[in-house]
Amino acid sequence: MQLIQADPKDAEAHQVLGLIAYQRGDFASAEASLERSIAVGETAGAWSNLGAARRSAGKLEPAEAALRRAIALQPDLAEARRNLVNLLIGVGRLEDAVTELRLATTEIVTAEAPARLGDLLNHMQRPAEAVDAYAEALRRDGSATTLRRRRVLMLERLERLDEAAEDMERVLAAEPADAAGWAGLSDFYRRLGRLNDAETTARKAVELDPSLPAAGNMLGAALPGQNRLLEAEA
């Protein structure tokens, strides 16, 4: 408070007080302090924080307006983009959230926006679009095996098994101890008619976890002929 008494036009000091009030759950005081900060000199960060405070106070339309102002001032402000998407999803405006995530993907270089877009499109039962969103996220962060697994599920739903197998191979290159993953890859190979590969990967799954039902099932499915089925049972 001494900072503001010394200089009532100190926008940063008002913003600090607003953040302290927000953290304490005093959203009315937070909103008032942040509005004073903006009146002195607006910044994207102050508008973003104001949007968060208003949203927490249940003032959704003013919150959206504040967040959109933050984004207008700084299109790559990830926090404002994230808060706006959360607000839109929270009120059921999923198409608007998709639009915002697509815009965020063009403005922000990290994998967060396309990954979130993929998850939302998956939730909306739009697997083809989800696959593309996950692909963009993986282009930005190829080590994200969780995202690659989600993409595998979408590719399988679309019956794009060659691509699903390729992505699963990449997952297992990073996480070779995943018995269930090897069993899943074996199933892809079997459905693609690659029976030798199906057998090899099924054996790998059994080797890693003999108790895994899926591994034994995939091995049995991959072994042609009755004699080899008996081998699988053994």
PDB file of C-alpha atoms in Angstrom:
ATOM      1  CA  MET A   1       0.000   0.000   0.000  1.00  0.00           C
ATOM      2  CA  GLN A   2       2.917   2.360   0.709  1.00  0.00           C
ATOM      3  CA  LEU A   3       3.978   2.090  -2.941  1.00  0.00           C
ATOM      4  CA  ILE A   4       0.583   3.318  -4.138  1.00  0.00           C
ATOM      5  CA  GLN A   5       0.421   6.076  -1.512  1.00  0.00           C
ATOM      6  CA  ALA A   6       3.826   7.266  -2.716  1.00  0.00           C
ATOM      7  CA  ASP A   7       2.845   7.066  -6.386  1.00  0.00           C
ATOM      8  CA  PRO A   8      -0.859   6.529  -7.123  1.00  0.00           C
ATOM      9  CA  LYS A   9      -0.010   6.204 -10.810  1.00  0.00           C
ATOM     10  CA  ASP A  10       2.158   3.149 -10.285  1.00  0.00           C
ATOM     11  CA  ALA A  11       0.349   0.606 -12.472  1.00  0.00           C
ATOM     12  CA  GLU A  12       2.607  -2.235 -11.422  1.00  0.00           C
ATOM     13  CA  ALA A  13       1.914  -1.649  -7.736  1.00  0.00           C
ATOM     14  CA  HIS A  14      -1.840  -1.760  -8.339  1.00  0.00           C
ATOM     15  CA  GLN A  15      -1.390  -4.993 -10.260  1.00  0.00           C
ATOM     16  CA  VAL A  16       0.650  -6.550  -7.457  1.00  0.00           C
ATOM     17  CA  LEU A  17      -2.092  -5.691  -4.962  1.00  0.00           C
ATOM     18  CA  GLY A  18      -4.633  -7.178  -7.322  1.00  0.00           C
ATOM     19  CA  LEU A  19      -2.694 -10.428  -7.558  1.00  0.00           C
ATOM     20  CA  ILE A  20      -2.325 -10.615  -3.783  1.00  0.00           C
ATOM     21  CA  ALA A  21      -6.078 -10.133  -3.366  1.00  0.00           C
ATOM     22  CA  TYR A  22      -6.745 -12.754  -6.060  1.00  0.00           C
ATOM     23  CA  GLN A  23      -4.549 -15.310  -4.322  1.00  0.00           C
ATOM     24  CA  ARG A  24      -6.458 -14.656  -1.098  1.00  0.00           C
ATOM     25  CA  GLY A  25      -9.775 -15.259  -2.853  1.00  0.00           C
ATOM     26  CA  ASP A  26     -10.872 -11.613  -2.559  1.00  0.00           C
ATOM     27  CA  PHE A  27     -11.949 -11.287  -6.174  1.00  0.00           C
ATOM     28  CA  ALA A  28     -13.771  -7.974  -5.747  1.00  0.00           C
ATOM     29  CA  SER A  29     -10.635  -6.283  -4.398  1.00  0.00           C
ATOM     30  CA  ALA A  30      -8.538  -7.976  -7.058  1.00  0.00           C
ATOM     31  CA  GLU A  31     -10.817  -6.678  -9.778  1.00  0.00           C
ATOM     32  CA  ALA A  32     -10.742  -3.136  -8.360  1.00  0.00           C
ATOM     33  CA  SER A  33      -6.944  -3.060  -8.095  1.00  0.00           C
ATOM     34  CA  LEU A  34      -6.446  -4.471 -11.579  1.00  0.00           C
ATOM     35  CA  GLU A  35      -8.897  -1.982 -13.049  1.00  0.00           C
ATOM     36  CA  ARG A  36      -6.898   0.824 -11.403  1.00  0.00           C
ATOM     37  CA  SER A  37      -3.702  -0.614 -12.859  1.00  0.00           C
ATOM     38  CA  ILE A  38      -5.203  -0.646 -16.337  1.00  0.00           C
ATOM     39  CA  ALA A  39      -6.515   2.880 -15.929  1.00  0.00           C
ATOM     40  CA  VAL A  40      -2.960   4.040 -15.238  1.00  0.00           C
ATOM     41  CA  GLY A  41      -1.435   2.051 -18.100  1.00  0.00           C
ATOM     42  CA  GLU A  42      -2.900  -1.029 -19.724  1.00  0.00           C
ATOM     43  CA  THR A  43      -0.838  -4.130 -20.353  1.00  0.00           C
ATOM     44  CA  ALA A  44      -1.782  -7.517 -21.706  1.00  0.00           C
ATOM     45  CA  GLY A  45      -0.793  -9.115 -18.398  1.00  0.00           C
ATOM     46  CA  ALA A  46      -3.060  -6.839 -16.380  1.00  0.00           C
ATOM     47  CA  TRP A  47      -6.024  -7.539 -18.677  1.00  0.00           C
ATOM     48  CA  SER A  48      -5.339 -11.270 -18.458  1.00  0.00           C
ATOM     49  CA  ASN A  49      -5.241 -11.139 -14.665  1.00  0.00           C
ATOM     50  CA  LEU A  50      -8.416  -9.071 -14.636  1.00  0.00           C
ATOM     51  CA  GLY A  51     -10.105 -11.671 -16.809  1.00  0.00           C
ATOM     52  CA  ALA A  52      -9.068 -14.414 -14.399  1.00  0.00           C
ATOM     53  CA  ALA A  53     -10.361 -12.435 -11.405  1.00  0.00           C
ATOM     54  CA  ARG A  54     -13.686 -11.717 -13.082  1.00  0.00           C
ATOM     55  CA  ARG A  55     -14.102 -15.331 -14.121  1.00  0.00           C
ATOM     56  CA  SER A  56     -13.446 -16.492 -10.569  1.00  0.00           C
ATOM     57  CA  ALA A  57     -16.086 -14.009  -9.402  1.00  0.00           C
ATOM     58  CA  GLY A  58     -18.600 -15.475 -11.863  1.00  0.00           C
ATOM     59  CA  LYS A  59     -18.589 -12.393 -14.124  1.00  0.00           C
ATOM     60  CA  LEU A  60     -18.187 -14.366 -17.323  1.00  0.00           C
ATOM     61  CA  GLU A  61     -18.992 -11.811 -20.015  1.00  0.00           C
ATOM     62  CA  PRO A  62     -16.702  -9.123 -18.539  1.00  0.00           C
ATOM     63  CA  ALA A  63     -14.071 -11.811 -18.024  1.00  0.00           C
ATOM     64  CA  GLU A  64     -14.230 -12.802 -21.683  1.00  0.00           C
ATOM     65  CA  ALA A  65     -13.961  -9.172 -22.743  1.00  0.00           C
ATOM     66  CA  ALA A  66     -10.869  -8.676 -20.566  1.00  0.00           C
ATOM     67  CA  LEU A  67      -9.188 -11.820 -21.888  1.00  0.00           C
ATOM     68  CA  ARG A  68      -9.898 -10.868 -25.483  1.00  0.00           C
ATOM     69  CA  ARG A  69      -8.370  -7.441 -24.843  1.00  0.00           C
ATOM     70  CA  ALA A  70      -5.265  -9.135 -23.415  1.00  0.00           C
ATOM     71  CA  ILE A  71      -4.978 -11.299 -26.529  1.00  0.00           C
ATOM     72  CA  ALA A  72      -5.484  -8.295 -28.810  1.00  0.00           C
ATOM     73  CA  LEU A  73      -2.566  -6.571 -27.087  1.00  0.00           C
ATOM     74  CA  GLN A  74      -0.361  -9.665 -27.038  1.00  0.00           C
ATOM     75  CA  PRO A  75      -1.523 -12.526 -29.304  1.00  0.00           C
ATOM     76  CA  ASP A  76       1.118 -14.938 -27.994  1.00  0.00           C
ATOM     77  CA  LEU A  77       0.158 -14.533 -24.320  1.00  0.00           C
ATOM     78  CA  ALA A  78      -0.393 -18.176 -23.481  1.00  0.00           C
ATOM     79  CA  GLU A  79      -2.010 -17.555 -20.093  1.00  0.00           C
ATOM     80  CA  ALA A  80      -4.751 -15.367 -21.590  1.00  0.00           C
ATOM     81  CA  ARG A  81      -5.378 -17.872 -24.382  1.00  0.00           C
ATOM     82  CA  ARG A  82      -5.566 -20.689 -21.843  1.00  0.00           C
ATOM     83  CA  ASN A  83      -7.956 -18.815 -19.577  1.00  0.00           C
ATOM     84  CA  LEU A  84     -10.219 -17.866 -22.479  1.00  0.00           C
ATOM     85  CA  VAL A  85     -10.412 -21.459 -23.691  1.00  0.00           C
ATOM     86  CA  ASN A  86     -11.183 -22.663 -20.164  1.00  0.00           C
ATOM     87  CA  LEU A  87     -13.959 -20.083 -19.886  1.00  0.00           C
ATOM     88  CA  LEU A  88     -15.497 -21.082 -23.224  1.00  0.00           C
ATOM     89  CA  ILE A  89     -15.381 -24.782 -22.438  1.00  0.00           C
ATOM     90  CA  GLY A  90     -16.836 -24.119 -19.009  1.00  0.00           C
ATOM     91  CA  VAL A  91     -19.956 -22.531 -20.503  1.00  0.00           C
ATOM     92  CA  GLY A  92     -20.306 -25.160 -23.237  1.00  0.00           C
ATOM     93  CA  ARG A  93     -19.130 -23.022 -26.151  1.00  0.00           C
ATOM     94  CA  LEU A  94     -16.993 -25.794 -27.597  1.00  0.00           C
ATOM     95  CA  GLU A  95     -16.917 -24.541 -31.190  1.00  0.00           C
ATOM     96  CA  ASP A  96     -15.701 -21.150 -29.977  1.00  0.00           C
ATOM     97  CA  ALA A  97     -13.036 -22.930 -27.932  1.00  0.00           C
ATOM     98  CA  VAL A  98     -11.922 -24.836 -31.041  1.00  0.00           C
ATOM     99  CA  THR A  99     -11.649 -21.548 -32.924  1.00  0.00           C
ATOM    100  CA  GLU A 100      -9.555 -19.990 -30.164  1.00  0.00           C
ATOM    101  CA  LEU A 101      -7.256 -23.001 -29.997  1.00  0.00           C
ATOM    102  CA  ARG A 102      -6.727 -22.909 -33.754  1.00  0.00           C
ATOM    103  CA  LEU A 103      -5.815 -19.219 -33.476  1.00  0.00           C
ATOM    104  CA  ALA A 104      -3.516 -19.949 -30.539  1.00  0.00           C
ATOM    105  CA  THR A 105      -1.776 -22.631 -32.609  1.00  0.00           C
ATOM    106  CA  THR A 106      -0.827 -19.992 -35.179  1.00  0.00           C
ATOM    107  CA  GLU A 107       0.377 -17.482 -32.572  1.00  0.00           C
ATOM    108  CA  ILE A 108       2.184 -19.635 -29.983  1.00  0.00           C
ATOM    109  CA  VAL A 109       5.089 -21.893 -30.900  1.00  0.00           C
ATOM    110  CA  THR A 110       4.773 -24.480 -28.104  1.00  0.00           C
ATOM    111  CA  ALA A 111       2.870 -27.775 -28.338  1.00  0.00           C
ATOM    112  CA  GLU A 112       0.272 -26.765 -25.738  1.00  0.00           C
ATOM    113  CA  ALA A 113      -2.397 -25.275 -28.022  1.00  0.00           C
ATOM    114  CA  PRO A 114      -2.474 -28.023 -30.693  1.00  0.00           C
ATOM    115  CA  ALA A 115      -2.344 -30.696 -27.993  1.00  0.00           C
ATOM    116  CA  ARG A 116      -5.292 -29.120 -26.195  1.00  0.00           C
ATOM    117  CA  LEU A 117      -7.071 -28.793 -29.538  1.00  0.00           C
ATOM    118  CA  GLY A 118      -6.551 -32.492 -30.194  1.00  0.00           C
ATOM    119  CA  ASP A 119      -7.992 -33.386 -26.792  1.00  0.00           C
ATOM    120  CA  LEU A 120     -11.028 -31.170 -27.337  1.00  0.00           C
ATOM    121  CA  LEU A 121     -11.702 -32.527 -30.835  1.00  0.00           C
ATOM    122  CA  ASN A 122     -11.361 -36.044 -29.451  1.00  0.00           C
ATOM    123  CA  HIS A 123     -13.963 -35.181 -26.799  1.00  0.00           C
ATOM    124  CA  MET A 124     -16.208 -33.810 -29.557  1.00  0.00           C
ATOM    125  CA  GLN A 125     -15.922 -37.082 -31.507  1.00  0.00           C
ATOM    126  CA  ARG A 126     -13.994 -35.520 -34.403  1.00  0.00           C
ATOM    127  CA  PRO A 127     -11.095 -37.981 -34.714  1.00  0.00           C
ATOM    128  CA  ALA A 128      -9.825 -36.916 -38.149  1.00  0.00           C
ATOM    129  CA  GLU A 129      -9.311 -33.347 -36.964  1.00  0.00           C
ATOM    130  CA  ALA A 130      -7.878 -34.575 -33.671  1.00  0.00           C
ATOM    131  CA  VAL A 131      -5.280 -36.619 -35.558  1.00  0.00           C
ATOM    132  CA  ASP A 132      -4.115 -33.514 -37.409  1.00  0.00           C
ATOM    133  CA  ALA A 133      -3.977 -31.444 -34.214  1.00  0.00           C
ATOM    134  CA  TYR A 134      -1.929 -34.093 -32.421  1.00  0.00           C
ATOM    135  CA  ALA A 135       0.391 -34.304 -35.442  1.00  0.00           C
ATOM    136  CA  GLU A 136       1.076 -30.578 -35.163  1.00  0.00           C
ATOM    137  CA  ALA A 137       1.709 -30.882 -31.415  1.00  0.00           C
ATOM    138  CA  LEU A 138       4.132 -33.747 -32.078  1.00  0.00           C
ATOM    139  CA  ARG A 139       5.874 -31.726 -34.774  1.00  0.00           C
ATOM    140  CA  ARG A 140       6.636 -29.212 -32.047  1.00  0.00           C
ATOM    141  CA  ASP A 141       7.445 -31.761 -29.344  1.00  0.00           C
ATOM    142  CA  GLY A 142       8.280 -35.149 -30.793  1.00  0.00           C
ATOM    143  CA  SER A 143       9.146 -36.594 -27.386  1.00  0.00           C
ATOM    144  CA  ALA A 144       5.566 -36.321 -26.074  1.00  0.00           C
ATOM    145  CA  THR A 145       4.678 -40.018 -26.006  1.00  0.00           C
ATOM    146  CA  THR A 146       1.378 -39.374 -24.208  1.00  0.00           C
ATOM    147  CA  LEU A 147       0.208 -37.287 -27.175  1.00  0.00           C
ATOM    148  CA  ARG A 148       1.427 -39.910 -29.602  1.00  0.00           C
ATOM    149  CA  ARG A 149      -0.577 -42.569 -27.758  1.00  0.00           C
ATOM    150  CA  ARG A 150      -3.691 -40.410 -28.052  1.00  0.00           C
ATOM    151  CA  ARG A 151      -3.032 -40.024 -31.765  1.00  0.00           C
ATOM    152  CA  VAL A 152      -2.707 -43.809 -32.077  1.00  0.00           C
ATOM    153  CA  LEU A 153      -6.202 -44.218 -30.604  1.00  0.00           C
ATOM    154  CA  MET A 154      -7.639 -41.722 -33.095  1.00  0.00           C
ATOM    155  CA  LEU A 155      -5.872 -43.393 -36.023  1.00  0.00           C
ATOM    156  CA  GLU A 156      -7.227 -46.772 -34.973  1.00  0.00           C
ATOM    157  CA  ARG A 157     -10.740 -45.344 -34.774  1.00  0.00           C
ATOM    158  CA  LEU A 158     -10.295 -44.102 -38.347  1.00  0.00           C
ATOM    159  CA  GLU A 159      -8.937 -47.525 -39.436  1.00  0.00           C
ATOM    160  CA  ARG A 160      -5.653 -45.875 -40.478  1.00  0.00           C
ATOM    161  CA  LEU A 161      -3.723 -48.840 -39.137  1.00  0.00           C
ATOM    162  CA  ASP A 162      -0.450 -48.302 -41.015  1.00  0.00           C
ATOM    163  CA  GLU A 163      -0.096 -44.886 -39.393  1.00  0.00           C
ATOM    164  CA  ALA A 164      -1.239 -46.200 -36.018  1.00  0.00           C
ATOM    165  CA  ALA A 165       1.414 -48.927 -36.140  1.00  0.00           C
ATOM    166  CA  GLU A 166       4.087 -46.412 -37.138  1.00  0.00           C
ATOM    167  CA  ASP A 167       3.218 -44.107 -34.244  1.00  0.00           C
ATOM    168  CA  MET A 168       3.086 -47.039 -31.818  1.00  0.00           C
ATOM    169  CA  GLU A 169       6.558 -48.092 -32.967  1.00  0.00           C
ATOM    170  CA  ARG A 170       7.799 -44.632 -32.029  1.00  0.00           C
ATOM    171  CA  VAL A 171       6.145 -44.853 -28.621  1.00  0.00           C
ATOM    172  CA  LEU A 172       7.793 -48.192 -27.933  1.00  0.00           C
ATOM    173  CA  ALA A 173      11.180 -46.923 -29.075  1.00  0.00           C
ATOM    174  CA  ALA A 174      10.908 -44.434 -26.215  1.00  0.00           C
ATOM    175  CA  GLU A 175       9.166 -46.804 -23.748  1.00  0.00           C
ATOM    176  CA  PRO A 176      10.343 -50.332 -24.607  1.00  0.00           C
ATOM    177  CA  ALA A 177       9.156 -51.889 -21.321  1.00  0.00           C
ATOM    178  CA  ASP A 178       5.470 -51.319 -22.113  1.00  0.00           C
ATOM    179  CA  ALA A 179       4.062 -54.836 -22.491  1.00  0.00           C
ATOM    180  CA  ALA A 180       0.546 -53.601 -23.285  1.00  0.00           C
ATOM    181  CA  GLY A 181       1.985 -51.359 -25.968  1.00  0.00           C
ATOM    182  CA  TRP A 182       3.752 -54.285 -27.627  1.00  0.00           C
ATOM    183  CA  ALA A 183       0.517 -56.293 -27.498  1.00  0.00           C
ATOM    184  CA  GLY A 184      -1.326 -53.390 -29.136  1.00  0.00           C
ATOM    185  CA  LEU A 185       1.309 -53.114 -31.857  1.00  0.00           C
ATOM    186  CA  SER A 186       1.014 -56.857 -32.442  1.00  0.00           C
ATOM    187  CA  ASP A 187      -2.716 -56.415 -32.955  1.00  0.00           C
ATOM    188  CA  PHE A 188      -2.117 -53.683 -35.542  1.00  0.00           C
ATOM    189  CA  TYR A 189       0.343 -55.900 -37.394  1.00  0.00           C
ATOM    190  CA  ARG A 190      -2.083 -58.828 -37.339  1.00  0.00           C
ATOM    191  CA  ARG A 191      -4.887 -56.700 -38.754  1.00  0.00           C
ATOM    192  CA  LEU A 192      -2.513 -55.451 -41.450  1.00  0.00           C
ATOM    193  CA  GLY A 193      -1.613 -59.023 -42.400  1.00  0.00           C
ATOM    194  CA  ARG A 194       1.969 -58.681 -41.149  1.00  0.00           C
ATOM    195  CA  LEU A 195       1.876 -61.965 -39.245  1.00  0.00           C
ATOM    196  CA  ASN A 196       5.618 -62.380 -38.719  1.00  0.00           C
ATOM    197  CA  ASP A 197       5.819 -58.937 -37.167  1.00  0.00           C
ATOM    198  CA  ALA A 198       2.683 -59.676 -35.162  1.00  0.00           C
ATOM    199  CA  GLU A 199       4.274 -62.818 -33.738  1.00  0.00           C
ATOM    200  CA  THR A 200       7.541 -61.067 -32.907  1.00  0.00           C
ATOM    201  CA  THR A 201       5.869 -58.221 -31.055  1.00  0.00           C
ATOM    202  CA  ALA A 202       3.428 -60.534 -29.285  1.00  0.00           C
ATOM    203  CA  ARG A 203       6.366 -62.595 -28.007  1.00  0.00           C
ATOM    204  CA  LYS A 204       7.972 -59.376 -26.789  1.00  0.00           C
ATOM    205  CA  ALA A 205       4.806 -58.537 -24.854  1.00  0.00           C
ATOM    206  CA  VAL A 206       4.684 -62.014 -23.283  1.00  0.00           C
ATOM    207  CA  GLU A 207       8.364 -61.791 -22.397  1.00  0.00           C
ATOM    208  CA  LEU A 208       7.802 -58.486 -20.600  1.00  0.00           C
ATOM    209  CA  ASP A 209       4.603 -59.538 -18.806  1.00  0.00           C
ATOM    210  CA  PRO A 210       3.532 -63.206 -19.061  1.00  0.00           C
ATOM    211  CA  SER A 211       0.443 -62.455 -16.949  1.00  0.00           C
ATOM    212  CA  LEU A 212      -0.934 -59.903 -19.413  1.00  0.00           C
ATOM    213  CA  PRO A 213      -4.021 -61.501 -21.055  1.00  0.00           C
ATOM    214  CA  ALA A 214      -3.757 -59.291 -24.129  1.00  0.00           C
ATOM    215  CA  ALA A 215      -0.196 -60.467 -24.775  1.00  0.00           C
ATOM    216  CA  GLY A 216      -1.167 -64.141 -24.762  1.00  0.00           C
ATOM    217  CA  ASN A 217      -4.219 -63.432 -26.878  1.00  0.00           C
ATOM    218  CA  MET A 218      -2.175 -61.563 -29.476  1.00  0.00           C
ATOM    219  CA  LEU A 219       0.408 -64.337 -29.594  1.00  0.00           C
ATOM    220  CA  GLY A 220      -2.305 -66.915 -30.140  1.00  0.00           C
ATOM    221  CA  ALA A 221      -3.850 -64.794 -32.889  1.00  0.00           C
ATOM    222  CA  ALA A 222      -0.493 -64.286 -34.568  1.00  0.00           C
ATOM    223  CA  LEU A 223       0.440 -67.991 -34.714  1.00  0.00           C
ATOM    224  CA  PRO A 224      -1.159 -69.623 -37.762  1.00  0.00           C
ATOM    225  CA  GLY A 225      -2.166 -73.279 -37.654  1.00  0.00           C
ATOM    226  CA  GLN A 226      -3.241 -75.568 -34.821  1.00  0.00           C
ATOM    227  CA  ASN A 227       0.269 -76.731 -33.945  1.00  0.00           C
ATOM    228  CA  ARG A 228       1.422 -73.176 -33.381  1.00  0.00           C
ATOM    229  CA  LEU A 229      -1.696 -72.374 -31.392  1.00  0.00           C
ATOM    230  CA  LEU A 230      -0.716 -75.160 -29.046  1.00  0.00           C
ATOM    231  CA  GLU A 231       2.718 -73.584 -28.844  1.00  0.00           C
ATOM    232  CA  ALA A 232       1.084 -70.330 -27.803  1.00  0.00           C
ATOM    233  CA  GLU A 233      -0.897 -72.103 -25.087  1.00  0.00           C
ATOM    234  CA  ALA A 234       2.286 -73.684 -23.795  1.00  0.00           C
TER     235      ALA A 234
END
